[in-house]
């Protein structure tokens, strides 16, 4: 039984590459994740990593659904992108600023609208160099997250899907090729 978009990603990825030990990540509203074992089967236990500890800084980002700071959903997925939008030079109205109540509530609507502004900034040659840093930052976060997940899963392949990966150059900026520089022993180049 498939229970989240990350598991759908894992099953689809396993079928695409023709082997198991695949970790699927869906960067949508949050971070959905799933894993298929060496035989290409779901493990039967919940793979949702959005609320796992990621940043142990006591001043880490706060998620409205979690009593903890620094969970993975604030560094991977739509909320990560919108949290970084201002720093990425994206022109935002007041109600999309990181500290505004709209951006710190359970609704995903304002985050979806903010992500559209980020994607528009990626299309504009004058704002793209700064906006690209949003995706590069998430790519680095992703490298660390996958390395952490490798502590308890035998991961040989990763497939990343979801609305955060859509748009001009975004998927490339999140690609695992960046991870090779962070963890060269795990993902050697060449």
mmCIF file of C-alpha atoms in Angstrom, residues 3-146:
data_model
loop_
_atom_site.group_PDB
_atom_site.id
_atom_site.type_symbol
_atom_site.label_atom_id
_atom_site.label_comp_id
_atom_site.label_asym_id
_atom_site.label_seq_id
_atom_site.Cartn_x
_atom_site.Cartn_y
_atom_site.Cartn_z
ATOM 1 C CA UNK A 3 0.679 6.043 1.647
ATOM 2 C CA UNK A 4 2.378 9.255 0.509
ATOM 3 C CA UNK A 5 3.786 11.064 -2.504
ATOM 4 C CA UNK A 6 7.330 10.105 -1.506
ATOM 5 C CA UNK A 7 6.475 6.422 -1.689
ATOM 6 C CA UNK A 8 4.922 6.996 -5.133
ATOM 7 C CA UNK A 9 8.222 8.621 -6.131
ATOM 8 C CA UNK A 10 10.215 5.657 -4.764
ATOM 9 C CA UNK A 11 8.092 3.053 -6.558
ATOM 10 C CA UNK A 12 8.200 5.015 -9.837
ATOM 11 C CA UNK A 13 11.952 5.557 -9.494
ATOM 12 C CA UNK A 14 12.598 1.896 -8.802
ATOM 13 C CA UNK A 15 10.678 0.987 -11.935
ATOM 14 C CA UNK A 16 12.487 3.664 -13.972
ATOM 15 C CA UNK A 17 16.009 2.549 -13.037
ATOM 16 C CA UNK A 18 15.153 -1.136 -12.806
ATOM 17 C CA UNK A 19 16.638 -1.713 -9.375
ATOM 18 C CA UNK A 20 15.795 -1.229 -5.736
ATOM 19 C CA UNK A 21 17.493 0.533 -2.855
ATOM 20 C CA UNK A 22 15.954 3.702 -4.189
ATOM 21 C CA UNK A 23 14.960 6.630 -2.047
ATOM 22 C CA UNK A 24 12.174 8.797 -3.445
ATOM 23 C CA UNK A 25 11.736 12.383 -2.338
ATOM 24 C CA UNK A 26 8.783 14.578 -3.184
ATOM 25 C CA UNK A 27 9.488 18.264 -2.643
ATOM 26 C CA UNK A 28 5.935 19.530 -2.519
ATOM 27 C CA UNK A 29 4.315 21.384 0.344
ATOM 28 C CA UNK A 30 6.791 19.648 2.595
ATOM 29 C CA UNK A 31 9.134 16.694 2.120
ATOM 30 C CA UNK A 32 7.471 13.410 1.293
ATOM 31 C CA UNK A 33 9.778 10.442 1.131
ATOM 32 C CA UNK A 34 9.691 6.759 0.460
ATOM 33 C CA UNK A 35 12.059 3.852 0.021
ATOM 34 C CA UNK A 36 12.008 0.652 -1.986
ATOM 35 C CA UNK A 37 14.295 -2.154 -0.827
ATOM 36 C CA UNK A 38 16.681 -4.245 -2.926
ATOM 37 C CA UNK A 39 13.725 -6.220 -4.318
ATOM 38 C CA UNK A 40 11.862 -3.046 -5.298
ATOM 39 C CA UNK A 41 9.282 -3.355 -2.514
ATOM 40 C CA UNK A 42 8.083 -0.736 -0.083
ATOM 41 C CA UNK A 43 9.273 -1.494 3.411
ATOM 42 C CA UNK A 44 5.838 -1.438 5.031
ATOM 43 C CA UNK A 45 6.766 1.222 7.573
ATOM 44 C CA UNK A 46 6.234 4.934 7.340
ATOM 45 C CA UNK A 47 8.948 6.708 5.381
ATOM 46 C CA UNK A 48 7.780 10.260 6.014
ATOM 47 C CA UNK A 49 10.885 12.232 6.948
ATOM 48 C CA UNK A 50 9.437 15.751 6.896
ATOM 49 C CA UNK A 51 9.321 15.947 10.677
ATOM 50 C CA UNK A 52 12.666 14.307 11.363
ATOM 51 C CA UNK A 53 15.277 16.461 13.063
ATOM 52 C CA UNK A 54 17.513 18.068 10.478
ATOM 53 C CA UNK A 55 18.965 21.271 11.925
ATOM 54 C CA UNK A 56 19.909 20.948 15.596
ATOM 55 C CA UNK A 57 20.531 24.679 15.981
ATOM 56 C CA UNK A 58 18.298 25.917 18.827
ATOM 57 C CA UNK A 59 17.405 28.843 16.538
ATOM 58 C CA UNK A 60 16.481 26.546 13.613
ATOM 59 C CA UNK A 61 13.386 27.199 11.544
ATOM 60 C CA UNK A 62 10.027 26.508 13.199
ATOM 61 C CA UNK A 63 7.366 24.329 11.571
ATOM 62 C CA UNK A 64 3.776 25.016 12.631
ATOM 63 C CA UNK A 65 2.977 21.276 12.664
ATOM 64 C CA UNK A 66 5.858 20.266 14.870
ATOM 65 C CA UNK A 67 6.777 21.129 18.445
ATOM 66 C CA UNK A 68 10.454 21.051 17.437
ATOM 67 C CA UNK A 69 12.730 23.454 15.611
ATOM 68 C CA UNK A 70 14.771 22.482 12.574
ATOM 69 C CA UNK A 71 12.730 19.635 11.134
ATOM 70 C CA UNK A 72 13.458 18.586 7.558
ATOM 71 C CA UNK A 73 10.313 20.111 6.065
ATOM 72 C CA UNK A 74 11.701 23.585 6.702
ATOM 73 C CA UNK A 75 14.859 22.829 4.696
ATOM 74 C CA UNK A 76 13.431 20.634 1.933
ATOM 75 C CA UNK A 77 10.269 21.365 -0.025
ATOM 76 C CA UNK A 78 8.088 24.366 -0.659
ATOM 77 C CA UNK A 79 8.463 25.850 2.833
ATOM 78 C CA UNK A 80 12.238 25.770 2.456
ATOM 79 C CA UNK A 81 12.041 27.668 -0.825
ATOM 80 C CA UNK A 82 9.670 30.278 0.541
ATOM 81 C CA UNK A 83 11.715 30.660 3.731
ATOM 82 C CA UNK A 84 14.727 31.536 1.544
ATOM 83 C CA UNK A 85 12.859 33.714 -0.997
ATOM 84 C CA UNK A 86 13.693 37.080 0.542
ATOM 85 C CA UNK A 87 17.378 36.168 0.888
ATOM 86 C CA UNK A 88 17.225 35.014 -2.727
ATOM 87 C CA UNK A 89 16.314 38.517 -3.850
ATOM 88 C CA UNK A 90 12.726 37.677 -4.787
ATOM 89 C CA UNK A 91 10.430 40.709 -4.662
ATOM 90 C CA UNK A 92 7.757 39.719 -2.163
ATOM 91 C CA UNK A 93 4.655 41.458 -0.856
ATOM 92 C CA UNK A 94 4.478 41.924 2.911
ATOM 93 C CA UNK A 95 2.148 38.917 3.383
ATOM 94 C CA UNK A 96 4.794 36.577 1.908
ATOM 95 C CA UNK A 97 7.667 37.696 4.111
ATOM 96 C CA UNK A 98 9.069 34.844 6.237
ATOM 97 C CA UNK A 99 7.836 36.287 9.545
ATOM 98 C CA UNK A 100 4.318 37.151 8.357
ATOM 99 C CA UNK A 101 1.530 35.064 9.977
ATOM 100 C CA UNK A 102 0.428 33.845 6.517
ATOM 101 C CA UNK A 103 3.769 32.110 6.111
ATOM 102 C CA UNK A 104 3.611 30.570 9.574
ATOM 103 C CA UNK A 105 0.268 28.843 9.514
ATOM 104 C CA UNK A 106 -0.921 25.406 8.413
ATOM 105 C CA UNK A 107 -2.193 26.588 5.010
ATOM 106 C CA UNK A 108 -0.004 25.963 1.970
ATOM 107 C CA UNK A 109 -1.763 28.559 -0.218
ATOM 108 C CA UNK A 110 0.612 31.465 0.439
ATOM 109 C CA UNK A 111 3.626 29.205 0.041
ATOM 110 C CA UNK A 112 2.363 28.036 -3.360
ATOM 111 C CA UNK A 113 1.959 31.664 -4.479
ATOM 112 C CA UNK A 114 5.401 32.554 -3.153
ATOM 113 C CA UNK A 115 6.943 29.612 -5.002
ATOM 114 C CA UNK A 116 5.452 30.987 -8.228
ATOM 115 C CA UNK A 117 7.263 34.274 -7.570
ATOM 116 C CA UNK A 118 10.509 32.389 -7.013
ATOM 117 C CA UNK A 119 10.028 30.495 -10.271
ATOM 118 C CA UNK A 120 9.302 33.780 -12.086
ATOM 119 C CA UNK A 121 12.519 35.238 -10.638
ATOM 120 C CA UNK A 122 14.401 32.275 -12.102
ATOM 121 C CA UNK A 123 13.153 33.253 -15.574
ATOM 122 C CA UNK A 124 14.314 36.882 -15.278
ATOM 123 C CA UNK A 125 18.004 37.339 -16.227
ATOM 124 C CA UNK A 126 18.322 40.217 -13.748
ATOM 125 C CA UNK A 127 17.051 38.248 -10.742
ATOM 126 C CA UNK A 128 18.102 34.705 -11.689
ATOM 127 C CA UNK A 129 21.680 34.838 -10.301
ATOM 128 C CA UNK A 130 20.436 35.621 -6.791
ATOM 129 C CA UNK A 131 17.248 33.499 -6.981
ATOM 130 C CA UNK A 132 19.297 30.486 -8.088
ATOM 131 C CA UNK A 133 20.924 30.488 -4.657
ATOM 132 C CA UNK A 134 17.590 29.390 -3.165
ATOM 133 C CA UNK A 135 17.759 26.146 -5.128
ATOM 134 C CA UNK A 136 21.482 25.735 -4.611
ATOM 135 C CA UNK A 137 20.932 26.022 -0.850
ATOM 136 C CA UNK A 138 18.166 23.439 -0.957
ATOM 137 C CA UNK A 139 20.493 21.224 -3.022
ATOM 138 C CA UNK A 140 23.128 21.397 -0.283
ATOM 139 C CA UNK A 141 20.486 20.698 2.368
ATOM 140 C CA UNK A 142 19.368 17.743 0.261
ATOM 141 C CA UNK A 143 22.891 16.350 0.146
ATOM 142 C CA UNK A 144 23.140 16.416 3.910
ATOM 143 C CA UNK A 145 19.640 14.965 4.325
ATOM 144 C CA UNK A 146 20.298 12.035 1.996
#
